[in-house]
C-alpha atoms as a printed R data frame, in Angstrom:
    type eleno elety resid chain resno       x       y       z
1   ATOM     1    CA   UNK     A     1  61.497 106.548 101.944
2   ATOM     2    CA   UNK     A     2  63.123 108.716  99.093
3   ATOM     3    CA   UNK     A     3  64.712 107.248  96.142
4   ATOM     4    CA   UNK     A     4  66.755 109.536  94.400
5   ATOM     5    CA   UNK     A     5  69.093 109.857  91.161
6   ATOM     6    CA   UNK     A     6  71.943 112.174  90.783
7   ATOM     7    CA   UNK     A     7  74.993 112.231  88.401
8   ATOM     8    CA   UNK     A     8  77.763 114.356  88.285
9   ATOM     9    CA   UNK     A     9  78.425 113.321  84.786
10  ATOM    10    CA   UNK     A    10  78.013 115.714  81.590
11  ATOM    11    CA   UNK     A    11  77.077 112.316  79.886
12  ATOM    12    CA   UNK     A    12  76.796 108.428  80.714
13  ATOM    13    CA   UNK     A    13  78.433 107.072  77.559
14  ATOM    14    CA   UNK     A    14  78.994 103.311  78.305
15  ATOM    15    CA   UNK     A    15  82.447 101.837  77.040
16  ATOM    16    CA   UNK     A    16  82.030  98.141  76.706
17  ATOM    17    CA   UNK     A    17  84.512  95.863  77.567
18  ATOM    18    CA   UNK     A    18  85.934  98.230  80.189
19  ATOM    19    CA   UNK     A    19  87.999  96.035  82.947
20  ATOM    20    CA   UNK     A    20  89.518  97.037  86.045
21  ATOM    21    CA   UNK     A    21  92.114  96.702  89.162
22  ATOM    22    CA   UNK     A    22  89.991  96.594  92.418
23  ATOM    23    CA   UNK     A    23  92.085  97.696  95.501
24  ATOM    24    CA   UNK     A    24  90.398  96.803  99.055
25  ATOM    25    CA   UNK     A    25  91.481  97.927 102.242
26  ATOM    26    CA   UNK     A    26  91.133  95.342 104.883
27  ATOM    27    CA   UNK     A    27  91.726  96.210 108.800
28  ATOM    28    CA   UNK     A    28  92.696  93.911 111.617
29  ATOM    29    CA   UNK     A    29  90.590  94.612 114.528
30  ATOM    30    CA   UNK     A    30  89.262  92.867 117.642
31  ATOM    31    CA   UNK     A    31  86.657  90.138 116.709
32  ATOM    32    CA   UNK     A    32  83.344  91.392 117.027
33  ATOM    33    CA   UNK     A    33  82.553  88.066 119.248
34  ATOM    34    CA   UNK     A    34  84.909  89.450 121.811
35  ATOM    35    CA   UNK     A    35  83.815  91.520 125.090
36  ATOM    36    CA   UNK     A    36  86.163  94.688 124.547
37  ATOM    37    CA   UNK     A    37  88.126  95.417 127.923
38  ATOM    38    CA   UNK     A    38  89.565  98.579 128.860
39  ATOM    39    CA   UNK     A    39  93.282  98.424 129.531
40  ATOM    40    CA   UNK     A    40  94.374  98.443 133.386
41  ATOM    41    CA   UNK     A    41  96.110 102.018 132.848
42  ATOM    42    CA   UNK     A    42  93.153 103.169 130.732
43  ATOM    43    CA   UNK     A    43  95.295 104.098 127.677
44  ATOM    44    CA   UNK     A    44  93.024 102.051 125.534
45  ATOM    45    CA   UNK     A    45  91.442  98.424 125.169
46  ATOM    46    CA   UNK     A    46  93.181  95.140 125.690
47  ATOM    47    CA   UNK     A    47  94.531  93.819 122.363
48  ATOM    48    CA   UNK     A    48  96.894  91.267 124.000
49  ATOM    49    CA   UNK     A    49  95.490  87.734 124.100
50  ATOM    50    CA   UNK     A    50  92.592  88.723 122.249
51  ATOM    51    CA   UNK     A    51  91.118  87.176 119.007
52  ATOM    52    CA   UNK     A    52  91.550  89.434 116.369
53  ATOM    53    CA   UNK     A    53  89.819  89.354 112.676
54  ATOM    54    CA   UNK     A    54  89.099  91.405 109.672
55  ATOM    55    CA   UNK     A    55  86.670  94.278 109.951
56  ATOM    56    CA   UNK     A    56  83.316  93.018 109.206
57  ATOM    57    CA   UNK     A    57  82.776  95.838 106.656
58  ATOM    58    CA   UNK     A    58  86.088  95.487 105.216
59  ATOM    59    CA   UNK     A    59  84.861  91.500 104.457
60  ATOM    60    CA   UNK     A    60  81.878  92.685 102.696
61  ATOM    61    CA   UNK     A    61  84.318  95.015 100.345
62  ATOM    62    CA   UNK     A    62  86.545  91.883  99.971
63  ATOM    63    CA   UNK     A    63  83.632  89.927  98.791
64  ATOM    64    CA   UNK     A    64  82.421  92.563  96.410
65  ATOM    65    CA   UNK     A    65  85.739  92.753  94.682
66  ATOM    66    CA   UNK     A    66  85.923  89.156  94.171
67  ATOM    67    CA   UNK     A    67  82.095  89.148  92.673
68  ATOM    68    CA   UNK     A    68  83.258  91.822  90.025
69  ATOM    69    CA   UNK     A    69  85.996  89.879  88.970
70  ATOM    70    CA   UNK     A    70  84.129  86.836  88.784
71  ATOM    71    CA   UNK     A    71  81.744  88.694  86.618
72  ATOM    72    CA   UNK     A    72  84.398  89.771  84.464
73  ATOM    73    CA   UNK     A    73  84.332  93.457  85.382
74  ATOM    74    CA   UNK     A    74  87.731  93.306  87.290
75  ATOM    75    CA   UNK     A    75  90.889  92.255  86.419
76  ATOM    76    CA   UNK     A    76  92.412  91.797  89.496
77  ATOM    77    CA   UNK     A    77  91.734  92.411  93.412
78  ATOM    78    CA   UNK     A    78  94.525  93.378  95.560
79  ATOM    79    CA   UNK     A    79  93.917  93.416  99.603
80  ATOM    80    CA   UNK     A    80  96.017  96.123 100.943
81  ATOM    81    CA   UNK     A    81  96.263  96.480 105.119
82  ATOM    82    CA   UNK     A    82  98.382  98.671 107.123
83  ATOM    83    CA   UNK     A    83  99.959  97.960 111.012
84  ATOM    84    CA   UNK     A    84 101.681  95.338 112.926
85  ATOM    85    CA   UNK     A    85 103.278  92.330 111.483
86  ATOM    86    CA   UNK     A    86 100.254  90.484 112.568
87  ATOM    87    CA   UNK     A    87  98.375  92.336 110.401
88  ATOM    88    CA   UNK     A    88  99.636  89.673 107.409
89  ATOM    89    CA   UNK     A    89  97.167  87.488 108.899
90  ATOM    90    CA   UNK     A    90  94.288  89.744 107.783
91  ATOM    91    CA   UNK     A    91  95.560  89.818 104.301
92  ATOM    92    CA   UNK     A    92  95.859  85.911 104.329
93  ATOM    93    CA   UNK     A    93  92.103  85.983 105.296
94  ATOM    94    CA   UNK     A    94  91.228  88.377 102.325
95  ATOM    95    CA   UNK     A    95  93.754  85.966  99.830
96  ATOM    96    CA   UNK     A    96  91.841  82.711 101.028
97  ATOM    97    CA   UNK     A    97  88.203  84.404 100.253
98  ATOM    98    CA   UNK     A    98  89.865  85.010  96.870
99  ATOM    99    CA   UNK     A    99  92.048  88.126  96.483
100 ATOM   100    CA   UNK     A   100  94.919  87.865  93.944
101 ATOM   101    CA   UNK     A   101  97.687  89.485  95.976
102 ATOM   102    CA   UNK     A   102  98.459  91.527  99.208
103 ATOM   103    CA   UNK     A   103 100.120  94.457 100.267
104 ATOM   104    CA   UNK     A   104 101.302  95.292 103.815
105 ATOM   105    CA   UNK     A   105 102.437  98.526 104.774
106 ATOM   106    CA   UNK     A   106 104.367  97.634 108.157
107 ATOM   107    CA   UNK     A   107 104.307  99.781 110.989
108 ATOM   108    CA   UNK     A   108 104.073  99.791 115.115
109 ATOM   109    CA   UNK     A   109 102.716 103.423 114.780
110 ATOM   110    CA   UNK     A   110  98.998 103.849 116.012
111 ATOM   111    CA   UNK     A   111  97.366 104.696 112.683
112 ATOM   112    CA   UNK     A   112  94.447 107.226 112.804
113 ATOM   113    CA   UNK     A   113  92.215 107.519 109.872
114 ATOM   114    CA   UNK     A   114  94.107 110.633 108.148
115 ATOM   115    CA   UNK     A   115  97.359 108.424 108.109
116 ATOM   116    CA   UNK     A   116  95.793 105.781 106.615
117 ATOM   117    CA   UNK     A   117  94.220 107.677 104.017
118 ATOM   118    CA   UNK     A   118  97.746 109.335 103.123
119 ATOM   119    CA   UNK     A   119  99.322 105.996 103.156
120 ATOM   120    CA   UNK     A   120  96.523 104.238 100.867
121 ATOM   121    CA   UNK     A   121  96.999 107.117  98.744
122 ATOM   122    CA   UNK     A   122 100.495 106.517  98.062
123 ATOM   123    CA   UNK     A   123  99.614 102.737  97.419
124 ATOM   124    CA   UNK     A   124  96.823 104.093  95.075
125 ATOM   125    CA   UNK     A   125  99.497 106.248  93.329
126 ATOM   126    CA   UNK     A   126 101.882 103.273  92.993
127 ATOM   127    CA   UNK     A   127  99.260 100.327  92.016
128 ATOM   128    CA   UNK     A   128  96.940 102.882  89.782
129 ATOM   129    CA   UNK     A   129  93.404 100.705  90.390
130 ATOM   130    CA   UNK     A   130  90.232 101.809  89.042
131 ATOM   131    CA   UNK     A   131  88.281 101.289  91.904
132 ATOM   132    CA   UNK     A   132  89.069 101.575  95.825
133 ATOM   133    CA   UNK     A   133  86.619  99.829  98.073
134 ATOM   134    CA   UNK     A   134  86.922 100.228 102.137
135 ATOM   135    CA   UNK     A   135  84.387  99.450 104.930
136 ATOM   136    CA   UNK     A   136  82.407 102.342 105.952
137 ATOM   137    CA   UNK     A   137  83.866 102.381 109.378
138 ATOM   138    CA   UNK     A   138  85.719 100.073 111.388
139 ATOM   139    CA   UNK     A   139  84.361  98.453 114.480
140 ATOM   140    CA   UNK     A   140  87.373  99.470 116.935
141 ATOM   141    CA   UNK     A   141  87.145 103.014 116.533
142 ATOM   142    CA   UNK     A   142  83.909 103.844 114.565
143 ATOM   143    CA   UNK     A   143  85.370 106.647 112.631
144 ATOM   144    CA   UNK     A   144  83.677 106.396 109.424
145 ATOM   145    CA   UNK     A   145  86.355 108.971 107.791
146 ATOM   146    CA   UNK     A   146  88.848 107.047 105.773
147 ATOM   147    CA   UNK     A   147  87.040 106.501 102.774
148 ATOM   148    CA   UNK     A   148  85.966 110.241 102.635
149 ATOM   149    CA   UNK     A   149  89.642 111.478 103.145
150 ATOM   150    CA   UNK     A   150  91.122 109.119 100.597
151 ATOM   151    CA   UNK     A   151  88.685 110.333  97.902
152 ATOM   152    CA   UNK     A   152  89.574 113.880  99.149
153 ATOM   153    CA   UNK     A   153  93.097 113.697  99.033
154 ATOM   154    CA   UNK     A   154  92.923 111.798  95.457
155 ATOM   155    CA   UNK     A   155  90.393 114.064  94.158
156 ATOM   156    CA   UNK     A   156  88.466 110.959  93.214
157 ATOM   157    CA   UNK     A   157  84.631 110.323  92.795
158 ATOM   158    CA   UNK     A   158  83.136 108.630  95.859
159 ATOM   159    CA   UNK     A   159  79.853 106.620  97.074
160 ATOM   160    CA   UNK     A   160  79.704 105.977 100.588
161 ATOM   161    CA   UNK     A   161  77.231 103.541 102.409
162 ATOM   162    CA   UNK     A   162  77.053 101.372  99.226
163 ATOM   163    CA   UNK     A   163  74.328  98.461  99.444
164 ATOM   164    CA   UNK     A   164  74.585  98.248  95.615
165 ATOM   165    CA   UNK     A   165  77.486  98.725  93.078
166 ATOM   166    CA   UNK     A   166  76.862  98.249  89.176
167 ATOM   167    CA   UNK     A   167  79.707  99.054  86.823
168 ATOM   168    CA   UNK     A   168  78.838 100.387  83.448
169 ATOM   169    CA   UNK     A   169  82.120 101.201  81.253
170 ATOM   170    CA   UNK     A   170  83.640 103.841  82.740
171 ATOM   171    CA   UNK     A   171  81.034 104.748  85.147
172 ATOM   172    CA   UNK     A   172  79.889 103.259  88.730
173 ATOM   173    CA   UNK     A   173  76.320 103.172  89.699
174 ATOM   174    CA   UNK     A   174  76.283 103.228  93.392
175 ATOM   175    CA   UNK     A   175  72.920 102.860  95.554
176 ATOM   176    CA   UNK     A   176  73.479 104.352  98.938
177 ATOM   177    CA   UNK     A   177  72.173 104.089 102.348
178 ATOM   178    CA   UNK     A   178  70.990 107.365 103.543
179 ATOM   179    CA   UNK     A   179  68.633 108.438 106.485
180 ATOM   180    CA   UNK     A   180  65.810 109.271 104.126
181 ATOM   181    CA   UNK     A   181  65.977 105.811 102.446
182 ATOM   182    CA   UNK     A   182  68.078 104.898  99.145
183 ATOM   183    CA   UNK     A   183  70.005 107.568  96.767
184 ATOM   184    CA   UNK     A   184  71.722 106.549  93.583
185 ATOM   185    CA   UNK     A   185  74.616 108.024  92.255
186 ATOM   186    CA   UNK     A   186  76.378 107.664  89.058
187 ATOM   187    CA   UNK     A   187  80.409 107.934  89.718
188 ATOM   188    CA   UNK     A   188  83.027 108.664  86.769
189 ATOM   189    CA   UNK     A   189  85.752 106.265  87.214
190 ATOM   190    CA   UNK     A   190  88.313 106.170  89.405
191 ATOM   191    CA   UNK     A   191  86.243 105.947  92.398
192 ATOM   192    CA   UNK     A   192  86.130 105.330  96.252
193 ATOM   193    CA   UNK     A   193  83.304 103.114  97.643
194 ATOM   194    CA   UNK     A   194  82.613 102.414 101.179
195 ATOM   195    CA   UNK     A   195  80.657  99.374 101.814
196 ATOM   196    CA   UNK     A   196  77.328  98.844 103.736
197 ATOM   197    CA   UNK     A   197  75.854  95.927 105.512
198 ATOM   198    CA   UNK     A   198  73.555  94.955 102.859
199 ATOM   199    CA   UNK     A   199  76.023  95.351  99.722
200 ATOM   200    CA   UNK     A   200  76.533  91.242 100.238
201 ATOM   201    CA   UNK     A   201  77.194  88.417 102.275
202 ATOM   202    CA   UNK     A   202  80.939  87.535 102.591
203 ATOM   203    CA   UNK     A   203  81.791  83.961 101.742
204 ATOM   204    CA   UNK     A   204  83.477  81.516 104.033
205 ATOM   205    CA   UNK     A   205  87.207  80.770 102.807
206 ATOM   206    CA   UNK     A   206  87.321  76.900 101.802
207 ATOM   207    CA   UNK     A   207  90.291  75.091 103.109
208 ATOM   208    CA   UNK     A   208  91.770  74.491  99.863
209 ATOM   209    CA   UNK     A   209  91.530  78.435  99.201
210 ATOM   210    CA   UNK     A   210  93.364  78.813 102.464
211 ATOM   211    CA   UNK     A   211  96.160  76.605 101.504
212 ATOM   212    CA   UNK     A   212  96.087  78.383  98.095
213 ATOM   213    CA   UNK     A   213  96.343  81.626 100.131
214 ATOM   214    CA   UNK     A   214  99.523  80.450 101.624
215 ATOM   215    CA   UNK     A   215 101.425  80.759  98.381
216 ATOM   216    CA   UNK     A   216  99.796  84.091  97.112
217 ATOM   217    CA   UNK     A   217 102.377  87.115  97.120
218 ATOM   218    CA   UNK     A   218 102.573  89.872  99.929
219 ATOM   219    CA   UNK     A   219 104.248  92.941  98.971
220 ATOM   220    CA   UNK     A   220 105.602  94.602 102.177
221 ATOM   221    CA   UNK     A   221 106.270  98.361 102.193
222 ATOM   222    CA   UNK     A   222 106.517 101.039 105.029
223 ATOM   223    CA   UNK     A   223 105.291 104.482 105.601
224 ATOM   224    CA   UNK     A   224 109.063 105.640 105.113
225 ATOM   225    CA   UNK     A   225 109.182 103.932 101.654
226 ATOM   226    CA   UNK     A   226 106.108 105.542 100.571
227 ATOM   227    CA   UNK     A   227 106.990 108.768 102.012
228 ATOM   228    CA   UNK     A   228 103.871 109.371 104.760
229 ATOM   229    CA   UNK     A   229 104.260 110.698 108.166
230 ATOM   230    CA   UNK     A   230 102.008 108.607 109.759
231 ATOM   231    CA   UNK     A   231 102.261 109.877 113.444
232 ATOM   232    CA   UNK     A   232  99.298 110.419 115.075
233 ATOM   233    CA   UNK     A   233  97.720 113.675 115.216
234 ATOM   234    CA   UNK     A   234  95.198 113.200 118.179
235 ATOM   235    CA   UNK     A   235  96.279 111.914 121.814
236 ATOM   236    CA   UNK     A   236  93.917 109.726 123.559
237 ATOM   237    CA   UNK     A   237  93.618 111.147 127.083
238 ATOM   238    CA   UNK     A   238  91.608 108.575 128.930
239 ATOM   239    CA   UNK     A   239  89.539 105.595 127.868
240 ATOM   240    CA   UNK     A   240  87.267 104.502 130.146
241 ATOM   241    CA   UNK     A   241  84.452 101.505 130.679
242 ATOM   242    CA   UNK     A   242  80.354 102.788 130.343
243 ATOM   243    CA   UNK     A   243  78.872 102.848 133.413
244 ATOM   244    CA   UNK     A   244  77.362 100.147 134.771
245 ATOM   245    CA   UNK     A   245  73.497  99.846 134.497
246 ATOM   246    CA   UNK     A   246  71.419 100.174 137.466
247 ATOM   247    CA   UNK     A   247  68.678  97.816 138.115
248 ATOM   248    CA   UNK     A   248  65.359  98.460 138.057
249 ATOM   249    CA   UNK     A   249  62.654  98.571 140.292
250 ATOM   250    CA   UNK     A   250  58.849  97.642 140.069
251 ATOM   251    CA   UNK     A   251  56.203 100.154 140.988
252 ATOM   252    CA   UNK     A   252  52.931  99.597 142.630
253 ATOM   253    CA   UNK     A   253  50.786 102.187 140.743
254 ATOM   254    CA   UNK     A   254  51.113 104.924 137.936
255 ATOM   255    CA   UNK     A   255  51.198 107.743 140.370
256 ATOM   256    CA   UNK     A   256  54.317 106.390 142.011
257 ATOM   257    CA   UNK     A   257  55.996 105.743 138.222
258 ATOM   258    CA   UNK     A   258  55.320 109.623 137.330
259 ATOM   259    CA   UNK     A   259  56.694 110.472 141.007
260 ATOM   260    CA   UNK     A   260  59.737 108.535 140.259
261 ATOM   261    CA   UNK     A   261  60.108 110.015 137.034
262 ATOM   262    CA   UNK     A   262  59.657 113.658 138.479
263 ATOM   263    CA   UNK     A   263  61.929 113.237 141.466
264 ATOM   264    CA   UNK     A   264  64.696 110.320 140.862
265 ATOM   265    CA   UNK     A   265  64.890 110.287 137.149
266 ATOM   266    CA   UNK     A   266  64.206 114.131 136.415
267 ATOM   267    CA   UNK     A   267  62.857 113.043 133.200
268 ATOM   268    CA   UNK     A   268  59.674 115.090 133.568
269 ATOM   269    CA   UNK     A   269  58.943 118.226 135.347
C-alpha cells in the first residue's frame, strides 16, 4: 500500500475561523435494492412504477456536508438536483438529513454528465459556494465523469474518490482511494470533491426532521433560465439484458476438466 502526499500550493498558511457554503449535488436513481429491468423496446431501463431513491454516493456527500456544518466548518448546506418534477423528493430527503435548502433544475430532457456539469457550473456561479461535493458516480449510468467535468469547467481544484476530508482555513486536505492504496492531496478552496464509500456512514432522517424538511425552501430553475443547452450529445442505440449464465456441470476427473477447458470453454490451449 502506497501513501503519498502531494500539494499544488505554494504555501499552506492556515486562515483561522474560515467558514464556507457547501453545495451538494444529489441524483434520483433506481433504488439499489431493486432488480433493474430493461424496457420492452430496449431503449433503456424501466423506471415506471419502480422505487427511486437518492444515489448512495450522493447520500455520503450530503452526510459529509452536514458533518462539516456541525463541526462549525460550513455555514450553509445547499442540496441541488436536476431532472423531472419527482426529483424534488430526492431534495427533500437531503433536507430531512440536515441540508438547509434545495435547488431544483427542472427538465424532462435526458441529462448526460456534460450537461449536468454545465448546469451545476451555472448554479455554482449563482450560489458562490466554497466547496462542491458530489458522489464519485451514479449507480444508474456508472459514468464517474460529472465531478471531474465540473472541476474542469470551473477551473477549480478537485479531489476525487475521497475517503477523508479535513478543512484547514483556505485549504482542504483530501485522502483519496487510489489503485495502489491512499493518496493525500491538499487543495486550495474553492474545490470540487467526489465521495467514495469509506468517507462516512450516512444518517437516517428522523421523523421530526422529515416534517421540518417540508417547510425548507426549494428554489426551482430551468436550463433556459441558467443559459445552458442540456441536449444529449450521445444516443443510446440499444439496451440489452446481460446473457444468462449457463448451469455448471460436474466432471469425473481432472483429465475431463482439462479436456472441457480446452475444447468447450477454450480457455487453455
